[in-house]
Coordinates of C-alpha atoms in Angstrom, one line a residue:
Chain A
M1 CA 1.6 16.5 23.9
L2 CA 2.1 12.9 25.1
E3 CA 3.2 14.0 28.5
G4 CA 2.6 10.8 30.3
V5 CA 4.2 8.6 27.7
K6 CA 7.6 7.2 28.5
H7 CA 8.7 5.7 25.2
V8 CA 7.5 6.3 21.7
I9 CA 8.3 3.7 19.0
L10 CA 7.4 3.9 15.3
V11 CA 6.7 0.8 13.2
L12 CA 7.7 1.6 9.6
S13 CA 8.2 0.0 6.3
G14 CA 8.6 1.4 2.8
K15 CA 6.7 -1.5 1.5
G16 CA 3.0 -2.4 2.1
G17 CA 1.6 -5.7 3.2
V18 CA 4.8 -6.8 4.9
G19 CA 3.1 -7.1 8.3
K20 CA 3.6 -3.7 10.0
S21 CA 0.2 -3.9 11.6
T22 CA 0.5 -7.6 12.6
V23 CA 3.9 -6.9 14.1
S24 CA 2.6 -3.7 15.8
T25 CA -0.3 -5.4 17.4
Q26 CA 1.7 -8.5 18.5
L27 CA 4.4 -6.3 19.9
A28 CA 1.8 -4.3 21.8
L29 CA 0.2 -7.5 23.2
T30 CA 3.6 -8.9 24.1
L31 CA 4.6 -5.7 26.0
K32 CA 1.2 -5.8 27.7
E33 CA 1.8 -9.4 28.8
K34 CA 5.1 -8.3 30.3
G35 CA 3.2 -5.9 32.5
F36 CA 3.6 -2.6 30.7
K37 CA 0.9 -0.1 30.0
V38 CA 0.8 0.2 26.2
G39 CA -0.8 2.5 23.6
L40 CA -1.2 1.6 20.0
L41 CA -1.8 4.4 17.5
D42 CA -2.8 3.5 13.9
I43 CA -2.0 6.4 11.6
D44 CA -2.7 4.4 8.4
L45 CA -5.7 6.6 7.5
C46 CA -6.5 5.0 4.1
G47 CA -6.2 1.4 5.3
P48 CA -6.5 1.0 9.0
S49 CA -6.0 -2.6 10.0
V50 CA -5.5 -2.4 13.8
P51 CA -9.2 -2.5 14.8
Y52 CA -9.7 -5.7 12.8
L53 CA -6.5 -7.3 14.0
L54 CA -7.5 -6.6 17.6
Q55 CA -11.2 -7.5 17.1
L56 CA -12.2 -4.0 18.1
E57 CA -14.3 -3.1 15.0
G58 CA -17.4 -1.2 15.8
K59 CA -16.1 0.3 19.1
D60 CA -16.5 4.0 19.6
V61 CA -14.2 6.7 20.7
H62 CA -15.6 9.0 23.3
Q63 CA -14.9 12.7 23.6
T64 CA -14.2 14.2 27.0
D65 CA -12.8 17.5 28.3
G66 CA -9.3 15.9 28.3
G67 CA -9.6 14.8 24.6
W68 CA -10.5 11.6 22.8
V69 CA -10.6 8.5 25.0
P70 CA -8.9 5.7 23.2
V71 CA -10.5 2.3 22.9
Y72 CA -9.2 -0.3 25.5
A73 CA -8.6 -3.8 24.2
D74 CA -8.8 -5.3 27.7
N75 CA -10.7 -4.8 30.9
D76 CA -7.6 -3.8 32.9
Q77 CA -7.1 -0.9 30.5
K78 CA -3.5 -1.8 29.9
L79 CA -3.8 -1.6 26.1
A80 CA -5.2 1.5 24.6
V81 CA -5.9 1.8 20.9
M82 CA -6.6 4.6 18.6
S83 CA -7.4 4.4 14.9
I84 CA -9.4 6.2 12.2
G85 CA -11.3 2.9 11.9
F86 CA -13.2 3.8 15.1
L87 CA -14.3 7.1 13.6
L88 CA -15.8 5.7 10.3
N89 CA -19.5 4.8 10.0
S90 CA -19.0 1.8 7.9
R91 CA -16.0 -0.5 7.6
D92 CA -16.3 -0.3 3.8
S93 CA -16.2 3.4 3.4
A94 CA -13.0 4.9 1.9
V95 CA -11.1 7.8 3.4
V96 CA -10.3 9.7 0.2
W97 CA -8.1 12.5 1.5
R98 CA -5.2 14.4 0.1
G99 CA -2.1 15.2 2.2
P100 CA -3.1 18.3 4.2
K101 CA -6.2 16.6 5.6
K102 CA -4.2 13.5 6.5
T103 CA -1.6 15.8 8.2
A104 CA -4.2 17.4 10.3
M105 CA -5.7 14.1 11.3
V106 CA -2.3 12.7 12.3
K107 CA -1.6 15.9 14.4
Q108 CA -4.9 15.5 16.1
F109 CA -4.2 11.9 16.9
L110 CA -0.9 12.9 18.5
T111 CA -2.2 15.9 20.5
D112 CA -5.9 15.2 21.2
V113 CA -5.9 11.6 22.5
C114 CA -5.8 11.3 26.2
W115 CA -3.6 8.3 26.6
G116 CA -3.0 8.8 30.3
D117 CA 0.2 7.3 31.6
L118 CA 1.8 4.9 29.2
D119 CA 5.1 2.9 29.3
Y120 CA 5.1 2.5 25.5
L121 CA 3.3 4.1 22.6
L122 CA 3.6 2.1 19.4
I123 CA 2.7 4.0 16.2
D124 CA 1.7 1.9 13.2
T125 CA 2.2 3.7 9.9
P126 CA 1.1 3.3 6.3
P127 CA 3.6 2.3 3.6
G128 CA 5.8 4.9 2.0
T129 CA 7.7 8.1 2.8
S130 CA 5.1 10.7 2.4
D131 CA 2.6 13.0 4.2
E132 CA 1.8 10.8 7.2
H133 CA 5.4 10.0 7.8
I134 CA 6.6 13.6 7.5
S135 CA 3.8 14.8 9.7
V136 CA 4.5 12.3 12.4
M137 CA 8.2 13.0 12.4
E138 CA 7.7 16.7 12.6
A139 CA 5.2 16.4 15.4
L140 CA 7.5 14.0 17.3
K141 CA 10.4 16.4 17.2
A142 CA 9.0 18.0 20.3
V143 CA 8.7 14.7 22.1
K144 CA 11.4 12.2 22.8
C145 CA 11.0 9.4 20.2
D146 CA 12.9 6.3 21.0
G147 CA 13.2 5.3 17.4
A148 CA 11.7 3.2 14.6
I149 CA 11.3 -0.5 14.1
I150 CA 11.4 -1.4 10.4
V151 CA 9.5 -4.4 9.1
T152 CA 10.4 -6.1 5.8
T153 CA 9.9 -9.3 4.0
P154 CA 13.0 -11.1 2.6
Q155 CA 12.5 -10.6 -1.2
Q156 CA 14.5 -7.9 -3.1
V157 CA 11.5 -6.0 -4.2
S158 CA 10.6 -5.3 -0.6
I159 CA 14.1 -4.7 0.5
E160 CA 14.4 -2.0 -2.1
D161 CA 11.6 0.0 -0.7
V162 CA 12.8 -0.5 2.8
R163 CA 16.2 0.9 1.9
K164 CA 14.4 4.1 1.1
E165 CA 12.7 4.1 4.5
I166 CA 16.1 3.8 6.2
T167 CA 17.3 6.8 4.2
F168 CA 14.2 8.6 5.4
C169 CA 15.0 7.8 9.0
K170 CA 18.5 9.0 8.6
K171 CA 17.4 12.2 7.0
T172 CA 14.9 12.9 9.7
E173 CA 17.3 11.8 12.5
I174 CA 15.1 9.1 13.9
P175 CA 17.2 6.2 15.3
V176 CA 16.5 2.8 13.8
L177 CA 16.0 0.4 16.6
G178 CA 16.3 -2.5 14.3
I179 CA 14.9 -4.5 11.4
I180 CA 12.4 -7.4 11.6
E181 CA 12.3 -9.9 8.8
N182 CA 8.7 -11.1 8.5
M183 CA 7.3 -14.0 6.3
S184 CA 10.6 -15.7 6.2
G185 CA 9.9 -19.3 5.1
F186 CA 6.8 -21.4 5.4
V187 CA 6.9 -24.8 7.0
C188 CA 4.5 -27.1 5.3
P189 CA 2.2 -28.6 8.0
S190 CA 2.2 -32.1 6.4
C191 CA 5.8 -32.7 5.4
T192 CA 7.6 -30.0 7.5
E193 CA 9.5 -29.0 4.5
C194 CA 10.4 -25.3 4.8
T195 CA 9.8 -23.3 1.6
N196 CA 11.2 -19.8 1.4
I197 CA 8.3 -18.4 -0.5
F198 CA 9.6 -14.9 -0.5
S199 CA 13.3 -16.1 -0.3
K200 CA 15.3 -15.7 2.9
G201 CA 17.9 -13.7 4.7
G202 CA 17.2 -10.4 3.0
G203 CA 16.4 -8.5 6.2
E204 CA 19.5 -9.6 7.9
A205 CA 21.6 -8.7 4.9
L206 CA 20.0 -5.3 4.8
A207 CA 20.6 -4.7 8.4
Q208 CA 24.3 -5.4 7.8
L209 CA 24.4 -3.2 4.8
A210 CA 22.7 -0.3 6.5
Q211 CA 24.5 -0.9 9.8
V212 CA 21.5 -1.1 11.9
P213 CA 20.6 -3.8 14.4
F214 CA 18.8 -7.0 13.3
L215 CA 15.9 -7.9 15.7
G216 CA 14.8 -11.2 14.4
V217 CA 13.1 -13.5 11.9
L218 CA 9.3 -14.3 11.9
P219 CA 8.3 -17.2 9.7
I220 CA 5.1 -17.4 7.8
D221 CA 2.6 -18.9 10.2
P222 CA -1.1 -18.6 9.3
R223 CA -1.9 -19.2 13.0
V224 CA -0.4 -15.8 13.9
G225 CA -2.6 -14.1 11.4
A226 CA -5.7 -15.8 12.8
L227 CA -5.0 -14.8 16.5
L228 CA -7.0 -11.6 16.2
G229 CA -6.4 -9.9 19.5
K230 CA -4.8 -12.7 21.4
A231 CA -1.1 -12.5 22.1
C232 CA 1.1 -14.9 20.2
V233 CA 3.3 -15.3 23.3
T234 CA 0.5 -16.7 25.4
E235 CA -1.5 -18.6 22.8
L236 CA 1.3 -20.2 20.9
P237 CA 4.1 -20.1 23.4
D238 CA 6.2 -22.7 21.7
S239 CA 6.0 -21.3 18.2
P240 CA 9.1 -19.7 16.6
S241 CA 7.1 -16.5 16.3
A242 CA 6.5 -16.3 20.0
K243 CA 10.2 -16.7 20.7
T244 CA 11.0 -13.9 18.3
F245 CA 8.5 -11.6 19.8
N246 CA 9.9 -12.3 23.2
T247 CA 13.5 -11.6 22.1
I248 CA 12.4 -8.4 20.3
V249 CA 10.6 -7.1 23.3
Q250 CA 13.7 -7.9 25.5
K251 CA 15.9 -6.0 23.1
I252 CA 13.7 -2.9 23.0
T253 CA 12.8 -2.6 26.7
Chain B
M1 CA -16.2 14.5 -13.3
A2 CA -13.3 16.5 -12.0
T3 CA -15.6 18.3 -9.6
S4 CA -16.9 15.1 -8.3
V5 CA -13.4 14.2 -7.4
E6 CA -12.7 17.4 -5.6
K7 CA -16.0 17.0 -3.7
A8 CA -15.3 13.3 -2.9
G9 CA -14.3 14.1 0.7
S10 CA -16.4 15.5 3.4
V11 CA -16.9 19.1 2.1
P12 CA -19.5 21.5 3.5
E13 CA -22.9 21.0 2.0
H14 CA -23.2 24.1 -0.2
C15 CA -19.5 24.3 -1.2
P16 CA -19.4 25.5 -4.8
G17 CA -16.3 23.3 -5.4
T18 CA -12.7 24.6 -5.8
E19 CA -13.0 24.9 -9.6
S20 CA -16.1 26.9 -9.6
A21 CA -15.9 30.6 -10.5
N22 CA -17.7 31.2 -7.2
A23 CA -15.0 29.4 -5.2
G24 CA -14.4 31.4 -2.0
K25 CA -17.1 33.9 -2.8
A26 CA -20.4 32.0 -2.4
S27 CA -22.4 32.7 0.7
A28 CA -21.6 29.2 1.9
C29 CA -17.9 30.1 1.9
A30 CA -18.2 32.6 4.7
G31 CA -16.4 31.2 7.7
C32 CA -14.8 28.3 5.8
P33 CA -11.1 27.9 6.8
N34 CA -10.2 27.5 3.1
Q35 CA -12.1 30.5 1.9
Q36 CA -9.0 32.6 1.2
I37 CA -7.2 29.9 -0.6
C38 CA -10.3 29.1 -2.7
A39 CA -10.9 32.8 -3.5
S40 CA -7.3 33.5 -4.6
G41 CA -6.5 30.2 -6.4
P42 CA -6.6 29.8 -10.1
K43 CA -10.0 29.1 -11.5
G44 CA -11.1 26.5 -14.0
P45 CA -9.9 23.0 -14.5
D46 CA -6.3 22.2 -14.2
P47 CA -4.6 22.8 -17.6
G48 CA -2.8 19.4 -17.1
I49 CA -6.1 17.6 -17.8
Q50 CA -6.1 18.9 -21.4
L51 CA -2.4 18.1 -21.9
V52 CA -2.9 14.5 -20.6
K53 CA -5.8 14.1 -23.0
E54 CA -3.8 15.2 -26.0
R55 CA -0.8 13.1 -25.0
L56 CA -2.8 9.9 -24.5
E57 CA -5.0 10.2 -27.6
Q58 CA -3.1 7.3 -29.2
V59 CA -3.6 5.0 -26.2
R60 CA -6.6 2.8 -26.7
N61 CA -7.0 1.3 -23.2
K62 CA -5.9 3.0 -20.0
I63 CA -6.1 0.7 -17.0
L64 CA -5.3 1.5 -13.4
I65 CA -4.1 -1.3 -11.2
L66 CA -5.4 -0.6 -7.7
S67 CA -5.5 -2.1 -4.3
G68 CA -6.2 -0.5 -0.9
K69 CA -3.7 -2.9 0.6
G70 CA 0.0 -2.8 0.1
G71 CA 2.1 -5.9 -0.8
V72 CA -0.7 -7.8 -2.4
G73 CA 1.1 -8.0 -5.7
K74 CA -0.1 -4.9 -7.6
S75 CA 3.3 -4.5 -9.2
T76 CA 3.8 -8.2 -9.8
V77 CA 0.3 -8.5 -11.3
T78 CA 0.9 -5.4 -13.4
A79 CA 4.1 -6.8 -14.8
L80 CA 2.6 -10.2 -15.4
L81 CA -0.4 -8.7 -17.2
G82 CA 1.9 -6.5 -19.2
R83 CA 4.2 -9.4 -20.2
S84 CA 1.2 -11.6 -21.0
L85 CA -0.6 -9.0 -23.1
A86 CA 2.6 -8.3 -25.0
A87 CA 3.5 -11.9 -25.5
A88 CA 0.1 -13.0 -26.7
D89 CA 0.2 -10.7 -29.7
K90 CA 3.4 -9.2 -31.1
E91 CA 1.4 -6.5 -32.9
R92 CA 0.0 -5.3 -29.6
N93 CA 1.8 -2.4 -28.0
V94 CA 1.8 -2.4 -24.2
A95 CA 3.2 0.0 -21.6
V96 CA 3.5 0.1 -17.9
L97 CA 3.5 3.3 -16.0
D98 CA 4.6 3.1 -12.3
I99 CA 2.9 5.9 -10.3
D100 CA 4.1 4.6 -7.0
I101 CA 6.4 7.5 -6.3
C102 CA 7.6 6.5 -2.8
G103 CA 8.2 2.8 -3.6
P104 CA 8.7 2.1 -7.3
S105 CA 9.0 -1.6 -8.0
Q106 CA 8.5 -1.8 -11.8
P107 CA 12.2 -1.3 -12.7
R108 CA 13.1 -4.4 -10.7
V109 CA 10.1 -6.6 -11.5
L110 CA 10.5 -5.9 -15.3
G111 CA 14.3 -6.3 -15.2
A112 CA 15.1 -2.7 -16.1
L113 CA 17.2 -1.7 -13.1
N114 CA 19.8 0.9 -13.8
E115 CA 18.2 1.9 -17.1
Q116 CA 18.0 5.5 -18.0
V117 CA 15.2 7.6 -19.4
H118 CA 16.1 9.8 -22.3
Q119 CA 14.7 13.2 -23.1
S120 CA 13.8 14.1 -26.7
G121 CA 11.9 16.8 -28.4
S122 CA 8.7 14.8 -28.2
G123 CA 9.1 14.1 -24.5
W124 CA 10.6 11.4 -22.2
S125 CA 11.3 8.1 -24.0
P126 CA 10.2 5.2 -21.8
V127 CA 12.5 2.2 -21.3
Y128 CA 11.8 -0.8 -23.6
V129 CA 12.0 -4.2 -22.0
D130 CA 10.7 -5.9 -25.1
D131 CA 9.8 -4.8 -28.7
N132 CA 6.3 -4.0 -27.7
L133 CA 6.5 -3.5 -23.9
S134 CA 7.8 -0.2 -22.5
V135 CA 7.9 1.1 -18.9
M136 CA 8.3 4.4 -17.1
S137 CA 9.0 4.8 -13.4
I138 CA 10.4 7.3 -11.0
G139 CA 12.9 4.6 -10.2
F140 CA 14.7 5.4 -13.4
L141 CA 15.2 9.0 -12.3
L142 CA 16.8 8.2 -8.9
S143 CA 20.6 8.1 -8.7
S144 CA 20.8 5.4 -6.0
P145 CA 18.6 2.6 -4.8
D146 CA 18.8 4.1 -1.3
D147 CA 17.4 7.5 -2.5
A148 CA 14.1 8.1 -0.7
V149 CA 11.5 10.3 -2.3
I150 CA 10.2 12.2 0.7
W151 CA 7.5 14.2 -0.9
R152 CA 4.1 15.5 0.2
G153 CA 1.1 15.3 -2.0
P154 CA 1.5 18.3 -4.3
K155 CA 4.9 17.3 -5.4
K156 CA 3.7 13.8 -6.1
N157 CA 0.8 15.3 -8.0
G158 CA 3.2 17.2 -10.2
M159 CA 5.3 14.1 -11.0
I160 CA 2.2 12.1 -12.0
R161 CA 1.1 14.9 -14.2
Q162 CA 4.5 14.9 -15.9
F163 CA 4.4 11.1 -16.3
L164 CA 1.0 11.3 -17.9
S165 CA 1.6 14.3 -20.1
E166 CA 5.2 14.2 -21.1
V167 CA 6.1 10.5 -21.8
D168 CA 6.3 9.7 -25.5
W169 CA 4.5 6.4 -25.5
G170 CA 3.8 6.3 -29.2
T171 CA 0.7 4.3 -30.2
L172 CA -0.4 2.0 -27.5
D173 CA -3.1 -0.7 -27.1
Y174 CA -2.7 -1.0 -23.4
L175 CA -1.3 1.4 -20.8
L176 CA -1.2 -0.3 -17.4
M177 CA -0.8 2.1 -14.5
D178 CA 0.7 0.6 -11.3
T179 CA -0.4 2.6 -8.2
P180 CA 0.7 2.8 -4.5
P181 CA -1.6 1.4 -1.8
G182 CA -4.3 3.6 -0.4
T183 CA -6.9 6.1 -1.6
S184 CA -5.1 9.3 -1.5
D185 CA -3.1 11.8 -3.5
E186 CA -1.7 9.6 -6.3
H187 CA -5.1 8.0 -6.9
L188 CA -7.0 11.3 -6.9
S189 CA -4.4 12.9 -9.2
A190 CA -4.4 10.0 -11.6
S191 CA -8.2 9.9 -11.8
T192 CA -8.5 13.7 -12.2
Y193 CA -5.8 13.9 -14.9
L194 CA -7.3 11.0 -16.8
S195 CA -10.9 12.3 -16.5
Q196 CA -11.0 13.7 -19.9
A197 CA -8.6 11.2 -21.5
G198 CA -11.1 8.3 -21.2
L199 CA -9.9 5.9 -18.5
T200 CA -11.0 2.4 -19.4
G201 CA -11.2 1.2 -15.8
A202 CA -9.5 -0.3 -12.9
V203 CA -8.2 -3.8 -12.1
I204 CA -8.2 -4.4 -8.3
V205 CA -5.7 -6.8 -6.8
T206 CA -6.2 -8.4 -3.4
T207 CA -5.1 -11.4 -1.4
P208 CA -7.6 -13.7 0.2
Q209 CA -7.4 -12.8 3.8
E210 CA -9.9 -10.5 5.6
V211 CA -7.3 -7.9 6.6
A212 CA -6.5 -7.2 2.9
L213 CA -10.2 -7.4 1.8
L214 CA -11.0 -4.8 4.4
D215 CA -8.8 -2.3 2.6
V216 CA -9.8 -3.5 -0.8
R217 CA -13.5 -2.8 -0.1
K218 CA -12.5 0.8 0.6
E219 CA -10.8 0.9 -2.7
I220 CA -13.9 -0.3 -4.5
D221 CA -15.8 2.4 -2.6
F222 CA -13.2 4.9 -3.8
C223 CA -13.7 3.8 -7.4
R224 CA -17.5 4.3 -7.1
K225 CA -17.1 7.7 -5.5
V226 CA -14.9 9.0 -8.3
N227 CA -16.7 7.1 -11.1
I228 CA -14.0 4.7 -12.2
R229 CA -15.3 1.5 -13.8
I230 CA -14.1 -1.6 -12.1
L231 CA -12.9 -4.1 -14.8
G232 CA -12.5 -6.8 -12.2
V233 CA -10.7 -8.2 -9.2
V234 CA -7.7 -10.4 -9.3
E235 CA -7.0 -12.6 -6.3
N236 CA -3.3 -13.1 -5.8
M237 CA -1.4 -15.5 -3.5
S238 CA -4.5 -17.7 -3.2
I239 CA -3.1 -21.2 -2.7
F240 CA 0.3 -22.5 -2.0
V241 CA 1.4 -25.9 -3.3
C242 CA 4.2 -27.4 -1.2
P243 CA 6.9 -28.2 -3.7
C244 CA 7.9 -31.3 -1.7
C245 CA 4.6 -33.1 -0.9
K246 CA 2.2 -31.2 -3.2
R247 CA -0.1 -30.5 -0.3
L248 CA -2.2 -27.4 -0.7
S249 CA -1.9 -24.8 2.0
E250 CA -3.8 -21.5 2.5
I251 CA -1.1 -19.2 3.7
F252 CA -3.4 -16.2 3.8
P253 CA -6.6 -18.0 4.7
A254 CA -9.9 -16.8 3.1
A255 CA -11.7 -16.8 6.4
T256 CA -14.5 -14.6 5.0
G257 CA -14.8 -16.3 1.6
G258 CA -12.0 -14.6 -0.1
A259 CA -12.1 -12.3 -3.1
K260 CA -14.8 -14.3 -4.9
K261 CA -17.3 -13.8 -2.1
M262 CA -16.5 -10.1 -1.9
C263 CA -17.1 -9.7 -5.6
E264 CA -20.5 -11.3 -5.3
D265 CA -21.3 -9.1 -2.3
L266 CA -20.3 -5.9 -4.0
K267 CA -21.3 -7.0 -7.5
V268 CA -18.0 -6.5 -9.2
P269 CA -16.6 -8.9 -11.8
F270 CA -14.1 -11.5 -10.6
L271 CA -11.2 -12.1 -13.1
G272 CA -9.5 -15.0 -11.4
S273 CA -7.0 -16.3 -8.9
L274 CA -3.3 -16.5 -9.1
P275 CA -1.6 -19.2 -6.9
L276 CA 1.2 -18.3 -4.5
D277 CA 4.2 -19.6 -6.4
P278 CA 7.7 -19.0 -4.9
T279 CA 9.1 -19.0 -8.5
I280 CA 7.1 -15.9 -9.3
A281 CA 8.6 -14.1 -6.4
R282 CA 12.1 -15.2 -7.5
Y283 CA 11.5 -14.3 -11.1
C284 CA 10.3 -10.8 -10.0
D285 CA 13.3 -10.3 -7.8
E286 CA 15.5 -11.1 -10.7
G287 CA 13.4 -9.3 -13.2
R288 CA 13.1 -12.3 -15.5
D289 CA 10.2 -13.1 -17.8
F290 CA 8.1 -15.5 -16.0
V291 CA 5.5 -15.7 -18.7
G292 CA 8.0 -16.5 -21.5
D293 CA 10.2 -18.8 -19.5
L294 CA 7.6 -21.0 -17.8
P295 CA 4.6 -21.1 -20.2
N296 CA 3.3 -24.3 -18.8
S297 CA 3.2 -23.5 -15.1
P298 CA -0.3 -23.3 -13.4
A299 CA 0.3 -19.7 -12.6
V300 CA 0.7 -18.7 -16.3
D301 CA -2.3 -20.8 -17.1
A302 CA -4.4 -18.8 -14.5
L303 CA -2.8 -15.6 -15.8
N304 CA -3.8 -16.3 -19.4
G305 CA -7.4 -16.8 -18.2
I306 CA -7.3 -13.5 -16.4
V307 CA -5.9 -11.7 -19.4
T308 CA -8.5 -13.1 -21.7
R309 CA -11.3 -11.9 -19.4
L310 CA -9.6 -8.6 -19.0
V311 CA -9.4 -8.1 -22.8
E312 CA -13.1 -9.0 -23.1
M313 CA -14.0 -6.5 -20.4
C314 CA -12.0 -3.7 -22.2
D315 CA -13.5 -4.5 -25.6
S316 CA -17.0 -4.7 -24.3
K317 CA -16.9 -1.1 -23.4
E318 CA -15.8 0.0 -26.9
E319 CA -18.8 -1.6 -28.6

């Protein structure tokens, strides 16, 4: 399983909608821009977002003797992507599965996809601490997993769920590579006044409390959400988000 | 309806269904990997369904708050709806049940952190945040905010069954059930257990951007598959008003027309939009009563409109 993969990194968050998928895709694109071969596996079975965020909707996964061939986001085949979104007939159809079926699917994603040689495999997860997470942790026991990046937004209600996720990592002995605080402040485009819509500093405070590294702050920037498959570091090189992505990648490589 | 839930996934064509007396014995079962489990498992509907029905007999409207996407404000909207329903009429009894087992937010949002649930002869007593507003959440059962509930489906299922069948709500006009994101165990369990108790319907919460709508369409598909009536869609975080220059910004841009367009496409009722107001986020973090403290804010205005339409939708079924 995952023989040719050098590093495996999980992207986790107890809370939903904090930007796990956006962070995962942008980290994958940033790593690719740095010249690495990257894989991105989306194990959010009930709400896969990666195909849309990389503009790969409607692409098909092919089956070969070696297993499922992932979808490549670029012509050089440096960014391989796998998601349940590629296996669904319609983008509107729901995957109404209970745990055991999700577990089987996650295992299949980890064992049956022929990723080839990869420098980094990023795994984007659904919110929570349940079936998908337990399955992926169990499956990864056999492989060397570098650790988990935890994404949060600054407000208390999100931090509270993320504390549970850190406990989960500790219980399952997955090292926490660090915390990213997303959606931290919005700069009004007309008056440049910064409003902390979801307050500020919660991620950093949490990192201190839990004694895990703090990786950086990403502001609310609607331009990043609209990038859809393009790397923030090349399209918006001067934006604060691009700087943060660069530092994060430096810290984890 | 329970069987339609069990068959919602991709089951073999002639599968008799797990609750059938023929489960595991029909000719179609030969060769099915689940044959043994089906043949040896208990037959008939889950006894929990009957217990839930009896327990919730005094509850007039049972509403699920759903969203395929996380972090769109299900818990915030649930709390605001609960507060608003309770504030509009003191005679009205409202309760909030948090079935998000892995990430319970209601204790914080409703300002009931560190409260305890008491057990009595008639079941668990919920926590009262107001005279006519009670709440139940797994958050009250955890000893520390760091405690993670690392459970697979069946255990979550058991907890939801207990919440639905063992909480002593008393007589209620509205029971709002806040759910986790997705279309999986919690949702299936809740809809199965409530199948005989008469679920009024579901309110679906979304934000305007396509990446959220994508998951929300799946949730609407789920509701249709398991026969849950959709009472309407609430669009949260729609517009942000800069507190300094009053300029409107779309933080989560509705590139594909937003929730309203989706409602038209999928023919589901649209209940209204809530603006993105940093004060709401702050009030939720502190567990304060946004509806009562800032009755003149545009968000509360919008909320009251949504509540009025929701009440109409609930009543229209009862006629």
